[in-house]
Each structure stands twice: as C-alpha cells, then as structure tokens.
Amino acid sequence: STFTTSDYTNPVVASVTVADAINDVTASTATVTFSATDNHNLAKLYYTIQEGTASTATPTVAVIKADKSATVTGTSGGATYKFTGLKEETSYVVWAVAVDAAGNESAINKLVFTTDDATKPLIATLPTSFDADKKLTFIFNEAVTSAAGAVRIIDVATMKEVALLGL
C-alpha cells in the first residue's frame, strides 16, 4: 500500500542581507541577498522594498508577493536582487517571504538600510561681512555637521586652500 504525507511545515527566510555595505549600497542602488530553508522543497522567494525604518509597519504577504520573486528549489536556496532608482540618503526596508512547494508561507523577514550620500557639500551663499559677533556665516547646499570635521575654503582661480574651518 502507498502512504502519502502532507507538508504542513512553514519555510523560513533565514536571512535578508547586504553582503558588503560599502560596495552593495550606493546612493541609488542596493544589492540584497536572500536565503531560505524548508523541510521538503522551496518554491519561491518574494520580496519588495519601500522607504521606511525599523518601526515601519509590516506589509501583508499579499503586498510582498505582488512585487518581485525568484524561483528556489530544494531544502535551502537563495537569490540576489539589485534594487535601482533609490533616493540618496534615504532609509529603506526590504521585506521577504518564502513559499514552499506545498504553499506554506514563511514569516516575513526584513532588512533596513540607508543609501549613501553622494552630494558634495558646496557653499551656496558666501558671507559678505562679519556679523555682530565678528563671525562669518557660510550657507551650504545641504546640512553640514561636525561629523564632516572641517570645511576647506579653496580659491577657485588658483585651486589653493585659503582656509580650513573647523566645525
């Protein structure tokens, strides 16, 4: 006689990672690697991306499954996907779910990362005189924090440093 069992065990999205944060995330792209396991046979890995943080509400499985997917087979498998067209200096969440051959769905797993800052700070407005406190105020094209350390003032005609201003 023949005896058939059913698969009631959900697969697991074992990891959603950026293998190399320096090279795999740029100002406009992110290469993300997914891995999943199952007790019998995997079928698909589904994934999606959205702007957000670690506290962003988790989308439904249906929303994730409606976006991108990769076919995976066996008891462990993976995929790599390069997300493009991302915004500079923006936090993103990648959501992933695995489905096995029996249709069982994994819990949703996620990865949070921030794209690089590719904009160089430039002086947008030069000071015309000292203020009442005998200070010059420079206005930049983006926020410049003390993390930058210093600002070099360069004479464009000679390309020589005129001043180094600590922040």
mmCIF file of C-alpha atoms in Angstrom:
data_model
loop_
_atom_site.group_PDB
_atom_site.id
_atom_site.type_symbol
_atom_site.label_atom_id
_atom_site.label_comp_id
_atom_site.label_asym_id
_atom_site.label_seq_id
_atom_site.Cartn_x
_atom_site.Cartn_y
_atom_site.Cartn_z
ATOM 1 C CA SER A 1 0.000 0.000 0.000
ATOM 2 C CA THR A 2 1.038 3.597 -0.567
ATOM 3 C CA PHE A 3 1.300 6.117 2.234
ATOM 4 C CA THR A 4 1.464 9.859 1.447
ATOM 5 C CA THR A 5 2.193 12.613 3.937
ATOM 6 C CA SER A 6 1.405 16.269 3.629
ATOM 7 C CA ASP A 7 3.770 19.140 4.272
ATOM 8 C CA TYR A 8 2.454 21.446 6.990
ATOM 9 C CA THR A 9 5.791 22.989 7.971
ATOM 10 C CA ASN A 10 6.365 26.603 7.009
ATOM 11 C CA PRO A 11 9.614 27.522 5.270
ATOM 12 C CA VAL A 12 11.936 30.083 6.879
ATOM 13 C CA VAL A 13 13.508 33.188 5.375
ATOM 14 C CA ALA A 14 16.853 32.606 7.052
ATOM 15 C CA SER A 15 18.398 35.927 6.080
ATOM 16 C CA VAL A 16 17.940 39.160 4.169
ATOM 17 C CA THR A 17 21.330 40.845 3.952
ATOM 18 C CA VAL A 18 23.590 43.309 2.232
ATOM 19 C CA ALA A 19 26.811 41.305 1.933
ATOM 20 C CA ASP A 20 29.115 44.306 1.630
ATOM 21 C CA ALA A 21 27.710 47.593 2.958
ATOM 22 C CA ILE A 22 30.468 49.587 1.254
ATOM 23 C CA ASN A 23 30.047 48.154 -2.248
ATOM 24 C CA ASP A 24 26.498 46.791 -2.266
ATOM 25 C CA VAL A 25 24.728 50.015 -1.227
ATOM 26 C CA THR A 26 25.213 53.223 -3.212
ATOM 27 C CA ALA A 27 23.277 56.497 -3.418
ATOM 28 C CA SER A 28 20.773 54.930 -5.849
ATOM 29 C CA THR A 29 21.117 51.121 -5.654
ATOM 30 C CA ALA A 30 21.256 48.254 -3.174
ATOM 31 C CA THR A 31 22.176 44.637 -3.866
ATOM 32 C CA VAL A 32 20.343 42.406 -1.388
ATOM 33 C CA THR A 33 20.833 38.671 -0.826
ATOM 34 C CA PHE A 34 18.032 36.424 0.410
ATOM 35 C CA SER A 35 18.263 32.871 1.749
ATOM 36 C CA ALA A 36 15.532 30.474 2.793
ATOM 37 C CA THR A 37 15.160 26.933 4.110
ATOM 38 C CA ASP A 38 12.375 24.358 4.132
ATOM 39 C CA ASN A 39 11.907 20.798 5.378
ATOM 40 C CA HIS A 40 10.910 19.493 1.901
ATOM 41 C CA ASN A 41 11.065 21.779 -1.111
ATOM 42 C CA LEU A 42 11.126 25.531 -1.539
ATOM 43 C CA ALA A 43 9.249 27.117 -4.418
ATOM 44 C CA LYS A 44 9.536 30.939 -4.366
ATOM 45 C CA LEU A 45 11.147 33.818 -2.549
ATOM 46 C CA TYR A 46 9.112 37.026 -2.753
ATOM 47 C CA TYR A 47 10.468 40.452 -1.879
ATOM 48 C CA THR A 48 9.655 44.128 -2.047
ATOM 49 C CA ILE A 49 11.212 47.437 -0.975
ATOM 50 C CA GLN A 50 9.798 50.637 0.462
ATOM 51 C CA GLU A 51 11.064 53.768 2.139
ATOM 52 C CA GLY A 52 10.954 53.234 5.885
ATOM 53 C CA THR A 53 12.695 52.414 9.141
ATOM 54 C CA ALA A 54 12.843 49.511 11.586
ATOM 55 C CA SER A 55 9.498 50.646 13.004
ATOM 56 C CA THR A 56 7.688 50.775 9.640
ATOM 57 C CA ALA A 57 4.503 48.698 9.695
ATOM 58 C CA THR A 58 4.958 45.278 8.087
ATOM 59 C CA PRO A 59 3.061 44.914 4.799
ATOM 60 C CA THR A 60 0.806 41.940 4.169
ATOM 61 C CA VAL A 61 2.171 38.816 2.474
ATOM 62 C CA ALA A 62 -0.071 39.646 -0.494
ATOM 63 C CA VAL A 63 1.665 43.019 -0.937
ATOM 64 C CA ILE A 64 5.108 41.372 -0.850
ATOM 65 C CA LYS A 65 4.053 38.586 -3.237
ATOM 66 C CA ALA A 66 2.696 41.159 -5.718
ATOM 67 C CA ASP A 67 6.172 42.637 -6.324
ATOM 68 C CA LYS A 68 9.353 40.659 -7.121
ATOM 69 C CA SER A 69 10.127 36.948 -6.887
ATOM 70 C CA ALA A 70 12.768 34.315 -7.505
ATOM 71 C CA THR A 71 12.303 30.592 -8.024
ATOM 72 C CA VAL A 72 14.181 28.492 -5.461
ATOM 73 C CA THR A 73 14.216 24.708 -5.064
ATOM 74 C CA GLY A 74 15.465 22.149 -2.594
ATOM 75 C CA THR A 75 15.622 22.467 1.164
ATOM 76 C CA SER A 76 17.730 25.629 1.037
ATOM 77 C CA GLY A 77 18.051 28.290 -1.607
ATOM 78 C CA GLY A 78 18.698 31.918 -2.190
ATOM 79 C CA ALA A 79 18.566 34.829 -4.552
ATOM 80 C CA THR A 80 20.252 38.184 -5.052
ATOM 81 C CA TYR A 81 18.472 41.246 -6.384
ATOM 82 C CA LYS A 82 19.752 44.729 -7.214
ATOM 83 C CA PHE A 83 17.198 47.406 -6.384
ATOM 84 C CA THR A 84 17.726 50.515 -8.532
ATOM 85 C CA GLY A 85 16.292 54.020 -8.703
ATOM 86 C CA LEU A 86 16.609 54.572 -4.952
ATOM 87 C CA LYS A 87 16.841 58.018 -3.375
ATOM 88 C CA GLU A 88 20.106 59.295 -1.925
ATOM 89 C CA GLU A 89 20.436 59.344 1.905
ATOM 90 C CA THR A 90 17.123 57.537 2.381
ATOM 91 C CA SER A 91 16.217 54.710 4.755
ATOM 92 C CA TYR A 92 14.635 51.667 3.099
ATOM 93 C CA VAL A 93 13.081 48.413 4.284
ATOM 94 C CA VAL A 94 13.279 45.232 2.185
ATOM 95 C CA TRP A 95 10.597 42.663 3.080
ATOM 96 C CA ALA A 96 10.852 38.982 2.152
ATOM 97 C CA VAL A 97 8.667 35.884 2.420
ATOM 98 C CA ALA A 98 9.322 32.318 1.232
ATOM 99 C CA VAL A 99 6.740 29.838 -0.041
ATOM 100 C CA ASP A 100 7.342 26.092 -0.286
ATOM 101 C CA ALA A 101 6.016 23.662 -2.895
ATOM 102 C CA ALA A 102 3.026 22.831 -0.658
ATOM 103 C CA GLY A 103 2.058 26.537 -0.481
ATOM 104 C CA ASN A 104 3.171 27.098 3.116
ATOM 105 C CA GLU A 105 4.388 30.655 3.748
ATOM 106 C CA SER A 106 7.234 31.760 5.997
ATOM 107 C CA ALA A 107 7.084 34.566 8.488
ATOM 108 C CA ILE A 108 8.049 37.886 6.936
ATOM 109 C CA ASN A 109 11.697 38.869 7.353
ATOM 110 C CA LYS A 110 13.169 42.326 6.752
ATOM 111 C CA LEU A 111 16.342 44.319 6.219
ATOM 112 C CA VAL A 112 16.713 48.049 6.942
ATOM 113 C CA PHE A 113 19.470 50.110 5.308
ATOM 114 C CA THR A 114 20.213 53.696 4.263
ATOM 115 C CA THR A 115 21.503 54.689 0.852
ATOM 116 C CA ASP A 116 24.723 56.680 0.556
ATOM 117 C CA ASP A 117 25.166 60.441 0.485
ATOM 118 C CA ALA A 118 26.641 61.322 -2.895
ATOM 119 C CA THR A 119 26.054 65.082 -2.788
ATOM 120 C CA LYS A 120 29.201 67.045 -2.016
ATOM 121 C CA PRO A 121 28.618 69.967 0.329
ATOM 122 C CA LEU A 122 29.162 73.243 -1.508
ATOM 123 C CA ILE A 123 28.911 76.800 -0.276
ATOM 124 C CA ALA A 124 25.614 78.127 -1.608
ATOM 125 C CA THR A 125 25.934 81.641 -0.158
ATOM 126 C CA LEU A 126 29.157 83.442 0.701
ATOM 127 C CA PRO A 127 29.247 85.836 3.650
ATOM 128 C CA THR A 128 29.505 89.494 2.699
ATOM 129 C CA SER A 129 30.670 90.777 6.077
ATOM 130 C CA PHE A 130 31.220 89.853 9.697
ATOM 131 C CA ASP A 131 28.134 89.748 11.912
ATOM 132 C CA ALA A 132 27.792 91.492 15.312
ATOM 133 C CA ASP A 133 29.692 88.606 16.983
ATOM 134 C CA LYS A 134 32.545 89.038 14.461
ATOM 135 C CA LYS A 135 31.654 85.760 12.718
ATOM 136 C CA LEU A 136 31.229 84.857 9.077
ATOM 137 C CA THR A 137 28.220 82.698 8.184
ATOM 138 C CA PHE A 138 28.530 80.296 5.268
ATOM 139 C CA ILE A 139 25.377 78.649 3.890
ATOM 140 C CA PHE A 140 25.782 75.242 2.270
ATOM 141 C CA ASN A 141 23.684 73.351 -0.272
ATOM 142 C CA GLU A 142 22.989 70.660 2.355
ATOM 143 C CA ALA A 143 23.360 70.135 6.084
ATOM 144 C CA VAL A 144 26.986 70.074 7.201
ATOM 145 C CA THR A 145 27.597 68.652 10.649
ATOM 146 C CA SER A 146 30.593 68.336 12.902
ATOM 147 C CA ALA A 147 30.937 64.765 11.584
ATOM 148 C CA ALA A 148 32.482 66.370 8.493
ATOM 149 C CA GLY A 149 35.263 67.677 10.746
ATOM 150 C CA ALA A 150 36.184 70.749 8.745
ATOM 151 C CA VAL A 151 35.459 72.791 5.659
ATOM 152 C CA ARG A 152 38.256 73.767 3.293
ATOM 153 C CA ILE A 153 37.903 77.128 1.553
ATOM 154 C CA ILE A 154 39.560 76.906 -1.869
ATOM 155 C CA ASP A 155 40.451 79.772 -4.201
ATOM 156 C CA VAL A 156 38.908 78.565 -7.466
ATOM 157 C CA ALA A 157 41.314 80.553 -9.623
ATOM 158 C CA THR A 158 44.440 79.012 -8.094
ATOM 159 C CA MET A 159 42.878 75.874 -6.540
ATOM 160 C CA LYS A 160 44.833 76.641 -3.380
ATOM 161 C CA GLU A 161 43.439 76.291 0.114
ATOM 162 C CA VAL A 162 42.671 79.700 1.583
ATOM 163 C CA ALA A 163 41.370 78.496 4.945
ATOM 164 C CA LEU A 164 40.444 75.386 6.897
ATOM 165 C CA LEU A 165 37.421 75.932 9.130
ATOM 166 C CA GLY A 166 36.782 73.533 11.974
ATOM 167 C CA LEU A 167 33.154 72.576 12.596
#
